[in-house]
């Protein structure tokens, strides 16, 4: 079974600074997707970024980028120019490719953004 | 932009009562999911649904749970006899034939 580990329960960053959230995963599959979801206090799950395992190029979405290291099974999220609105829980998630595959989530990292 | 919707946003029920949580997935999506998140914990998979049948279910999804797609738009999760430990946030998600799942805003279920 696949597992996703987020070893940082909480992180803090100053506004306008950069922060990196860590995620590692365990799988025997070669083809899969990885995601970061943001959960603000409203508890809605918002997709931040996704990475296909077969792509070597790291995904970017505006201020959000990932460092995907397939051999190390590592998938970190970098947030640049942090904003107060970035404060939330961030969940790393994994899914096998294929029909109806379920998402497996990590335990989350709570990000605080300070002035 | 199309989005997944869920009703109600908050449901309070007495232990032993039946509840039905409703979801309207994005219209052209083919795969549907229910997840739950107990307060302070990670999101857990409950069940996936494709082509009008369950594709996979977790150990949590026991005989007390059922899912249905009664028409072309709604996707429901029924809990027949709620327990205190069923109190959680329940998320519906859907996707097309790509692997990105889009989540609804969730239903907070409180069992008293």
Short mmCIF file of C-alpha atoms in Angstrom, two decimals:
data_model
loop_
_atom_site.label_atom_id
_atom_site.label_comp_id
_atom_site.label_asym_id
_atom_site.label_seq_id
_atom_site.Cartn_x
_atom_site.Cartn_y
_atom_site.Cartn_z
CA UNK A 1 0.00 0.00 0.00
CA UNK A 2 1.12 3.51 -0.69
CA UNK A 3 1.97 5.85 2.17
CA UNK A 4 2.55 9.59 2.29
CA UNK A 5 4.56 11.21 5.07
CA UNK A 6 4.68 14.86 6.02
CA UNK A 7 7.19 15.24 8.82
CA UNK A 8 6.54 18.91 9.60
CA UNK A 9 3.31 19.34 11.61
CA UNK A 10 3.74 23.12 11.64
CA UNK A 11 5.78 25.68 9.76
CA UNK A 12 6.00 29.44 10.00
CA UNK A 13 7.11 31.99 7.42
CA UNK A 14 7.26 35.75 7.31
CA UNK A 15 5.25 37.58 4.71
CA UNK A 16 7.16 37.92 1.40
CA UNK A 17 9.62 35.18 2.38
CA UNK A 18 9.96 31.69 0.92
CA UNK A 19 9.04 28.45 2.66
CA UNK A 20 9.40 24.80 1.70
CA UNK A 21 7.06 22.06 2.90
CA UNK A 22 8.34 18.49 2.80
CA UNK A 23 6.63 15.32 1.66
CA UNK A 24 7.89 11.81 1.09
CA UNK A 25 5.97 8.84 -0.19
CA UNK A 26 6.37 5.15 -0.62
CA UNK A 27 5.20 3.20 -3.64
CA UNK A 28 6.28 0.34 -5.87
CA UNK A 29 4.50 1.86 -8.85
CA UNK A 30 6.32 3.74 -11.60
CA UNK A 31 3.41 5.76 -12.93
CA UNK A 32 1.49 8.00 -10.58
CA UNK A 33 0.54 11.58 -9.76
CA UNK A 34 1.35 13.74 -6.78
CA UNK A 35 -0.61 16.72 -5.52
CA UNK A 36 -0.54 19.46 -2.98
CA UNK A 37 -3.90 20.56 -1.60
CA UNK A 38 -4.51 23.60 0.55
CA UNK A 39 -7.12 23.57 3.31
CA UNK A 40 -7.89 27.02 4.78
CA UNK A 41 -9.97 27.44 7.95
CA UNK A 42 -13.14 26.99 5.87
CA UNK A 43 -11.90 23.37 5.46
CA UNK A 44 -12.43 23.35 1.71
CA UNK A 45 -9.81 21.29 -0.15
CA UNK A 46 -8.21 23.43 -2.85
CA UNK A 47 -5.84 22.01 -5.44
CA UNK A 48 -2.55 23.90 -5.43
CA UNK A 49 -0.35 21.98 -7.83
CA UNK A 50 0.07 18.57 -9.44
CA UNK A 51 3.02 16.57 -10.77
CA UNK A 52 3.03 13.61 -13.13
CA UNK A 53 5.66 11.07 -12.14
CA UNK A 54 6.78 10.50 -15.73
CA UNK A 55 7.68 14.17 -16.15
CA UNK A 56 11.14 15.16 -15.01
CA UNK A 57 10.34 18.85 -15.11
CA UNK A 58 9.09 20.26 -11.83
CA UNK A 59 5.61 21.74 -11.91
CA UNK A 60 5.06 25.43 -11.19
CA UNK A 61 1.92 27.49 -10.61
CA UNK A 62 2.66 31.16 -10.10
CA UNK A 63 4.28 31.44 -6.62
CA UNK A 64 4.05 27.69 -6.01
CA UNK A 65 6.59 25.20 -7.29
CA UNK A 66 7.62 21.67 -6.45
CA UNK A 67 10.89 19.83 -6.14
CA UNK A 68 10.13 16.32 -7.35
CA UNK A 69 12.85 13.75 -6.73
CA UNK A 70 11.49 10.45 -8.04
CA UNK A 71 14.38 8.26 -6.96
CA UNK A 72 14.26 9.68 -3.45
CA UNK A 73 10.43 9.59 -3.46
CA UNK A 74 10.37 13.17 -2.32
CA UNK A 75 7.89 15.88 -3.34
CA UNK A 76 8.37 19.23 -1.60
CA UNK A 77 6.32 22.38 -2.11
CA UNK A 78 7.99 25.79 -2.28
CA UNK A 79 5.92 28.90 -1.71
CA UNK A 80 7.63 32.10 -2.80
CA UNK A 81 6.70 35.63 -1.74
CA UNK A 82 4.41 34.23 0.97
CA UNK A 83 1.15 36.06 1.56
CA UNK A 84 -1.19 36.14 4.56
CA UNK A 85 -3.73 34.24 2.47
CA UNK A 86 -1.34 31.31 2.19
CA UNK A 87 -1.91 30.45 5.84
CA UNK A 88 -3.62 27.05 5.84
CA UNK A 89 -3.13 23.32 6.23
CA UNK A 90 -1.27 21.83 3.30
CA UNK A 91 -1.75 18.20 2.39
CA UNK A 92 0.46 16.16 0.11
CA UNK A 93 -1.40 13.42 -1.78
CA UNK A 94 -0.60 10.51 -4.06
CA UNK A 95 -2.66 8.63 -6.62
CA UNK A 96 -1.86 5.71 -8.90
CA UNK A 97 -2.74 6.22 -12.51
CA UNK A 98 -5.61 4.11 -13.70
CA UNK A 99 -9.32 3.90 -13.29
CA UNK A 100 -11.01 5.19 -10.16
CA UNK A 101 -7.82 5.35 -8.14
CA UNK A 102 -8.12 6.85 -4.68
CA UNK A 103 -6.04 9.66 -3.22
CA UNK A 104 -3.77 8.83 -0.30
CA UNK A 105 -3.08 11.86 1.88
CA UNK A 106 -0.34 12.80 4.31
CA UNK A 107 -1.11 14.13 7.76
CA UNK A 108 -0.69 17.73 6.71
CA UNK A 109 1.49 20.72 7.58
CA UNK A 110 -0.04 23.79 9.18
CA UNK A 111 1.54 26.92 7.68
CA UNK A 112 1.46 30.18 9.59
CA UNK A 113 2.31 33.42 7.83
CA UNK A 114 3.49 36.27 10.04
CA UNK A 115 3.90 39.97 9.36
CA UNK B 1 -15.77 27.72 -13.56
CA UNK B 2 -17.65 24.48 -12.78
CA UNK B 3 -17.34 23.21 -9.23
CA UNK B 4 -18.46 20.36 -7.02
CA UNK B 5 -21.27 21.31 -4.66
CA UNK B 6 -22.37 19.62 -1.46
CA UNK B 7 -25.45 19.91 0.75
CA UNK B 8 -26.02 20.48 3.55
CA UNK B 9 -22.96 22.37 4.75
CA UNK B 10 -23.62 21.23 8.32
CA UNK B 11 -25.79 18.36 9.53
CA UNK B 12 -26.53 17.63 13.16
CA UNK B 13 -28.13 14.30 13.98
CA UNK B 14 -28.82 12.00 16.89
CA UNK B 15 -26.91 8.75 17.26
CA UNK B 16 -28.73 5.93 15.50
CA UNK B 17 -30.41 8.18 12.94
CA UNK B 18 -29.95 7.90 9.19
CA UNK B 19 -28.33 10.73 7.27
CA UNK B 20 -27.95 11.38 3.56
CA UNK B 21 -25.19 13.65 2.34
CA UNK B 22 -25.63 15.04 -1.13
CA UNK B 23 -23.14 16.00 -3.80
CA UNK B 24 -23.43 17.38 -7.30
CA UNK B 25 -20.21 16.55 -9.16
CA UNK B 26 -18.90 18.56 -12.09
CA UNK B 27 -21.16 17.73 -15.02
CA UNK B 28 -18.75 16.00 -17.41
CA UNK B 29 -16.91 14.05 -14.71
CA UNK B 30 -17.00 10.28 -14.71
CA UNK B 31 -15.45 9.20 -11.41
CA UNK B 32 -16.86 10.08 -8.01
CA UNK B 33 -15.46 9.77 -4.53
CA UNK B 34 -16.29 10.23 -0.89
CA UNK B 35 -13.63 11.05 1.68
CA UNK B 36 -13.89 11.96 5.32
CA UNK B 37 -11.75 13.96 7.71
CA UNK B 38 -12.13 13.64 11.44
CA UNK B 39 -11.24 16.95 13.10
CA UNK B 40 -7.49 17.38 13.35
CA UNK B 41 -6.72 14.28 11.31
CA UNK B 42 -5.86 13.52 7.71
CA UNK B 43 -8.29 13.00 4.89
CA UNK B 44 -9.31 9.34 4.47
CA UNK B 45 -10.75 7.60 1.44
CA UNK B 46 -14.17 6.02 1.82
CA UNK B 47 -15.39 4.90 -1.60
CA UNK B 48 -15.02 5.43 -5.32
CA UNK B 49 -17.80 5.10 -7.88
CA UNK B 50 -17.66 4.68 -11.63
CA UNK B 51 -20.12 3.53 -14.26
CA UNK B 52 -22.89 3.25 -11.68
CA UNK B 53 -21.08 0.92 -9.37
CA UNK B 54 -18.57 0.97 -6.54
CA UNK B 55 -15.00 0.65 -7.81
CA UNK B 56 -13.24 0.48 -4.48
CA UNK B 57 -14.11 0.94 -0.84
CA UNK B 58 -12.05 1.27 2.31
CA UNK B 59 -12.35 -0.63 5.57
CA UNK B 60 -14.24 2.35 6.98
CA UNK B 61 -17.00 1.86 4.40
CA UNK B 62 -18.88 -0.91 6.15
CA UNK B 63 -22.50 -2.05 5.83
CA UNK B 64 -23.71 1.15 7.47
CA UNK B 65 -22.60 3.14 4.46
CA UNK B 66 -24.02 3.20 0.94
CA UNK B 67 -23.67 5.37 -2.13
CA UNK B 68 -26.02 6.08 -4.95
CA UNK B 69 -26.25 8.12 -8.10
CA UNK B 70 -30.02 8.37 -8.34
CA UNK B 71 -30.06 10.59 -11.42
CA UNK B 72 -27.62 12.13 -13.84
CA UNK B 73 -26.40 14.80 -11.45
CA UNK B 74 -26.56 13.81 -7.77
CA UNK B 75 -24.22 11.50 -5.88
CA UNK B 76 -25.25 10.61 -2.35
CA UNK B 77 -23.67 9.03 0.71
CA UNK B 78 -26.04 7.41 3.19
CA UNK B 79 -25.15 6.42 6.73
CA UNK B 80 -27.90 4.15 8.02
CA UNK B 81 -27.39 4.31 11.77
CA UNK B 82 -24.96 7.03 12.79
CA UNK B 83 -22.45 6.59 15.58
CA UNK B 84 -20.59 9.21 17.57
CA UNK B 85 -17.38 8.34 15.71
CA UNK B 86 -19.02 9.21 12.38
CA UNK B 87 -18.70 12.88 13.32
CA UNK B 88 -16.38 14.30 10.67
CA UNK B 89 -16.14 16.45 7.59
CA UNK B 90 -17.29 14.50 4.53
CA UNK B 91 -15.91 15.52 1.15
CA UNK B 92 -17.19 14.59 -2.25
CA UNK B 93 -14.76 14.68 -5.17
CA UNK B 94 -15.00 14.04 -8.88
CA UNK B 95 -12.78 13.83 -11.92
CA UNK B 96 -12.76 13.22 -15.64
CA UNK B 97 -10.46 10.62 -17.16
CA UNK B 98 -7.47 12.60 -15.94
CA UNK B 99 -6.26 11.93 -12.42
CA UNK B 100 -6.95 15.29 -10.80
CA UNK B 101 -9.78 15.14 -8.30
CA UNK B 102 -11.76 18.27 -7.51
CA UNK B 103 -13.32 18.53 -4.10
CA UNK B 104 -16.57 19.98 -2.90
CA UNK B 105 -16.70 22.32 0.12
CA UNK B 106 -17.60 19.45 2.47
CA UNK B 107 -20.43 18.60 4.82
CA UNK B 108 -19.73 18.80 8.52
CA UNK B 109 -21.57 15.95 10.23
CA UNK B 110 -22.10 16.17 13.97
CA UNK B 111 -23.53 13.11 15.72
CA UNK B 112 -24.88 13.75 19.23
#
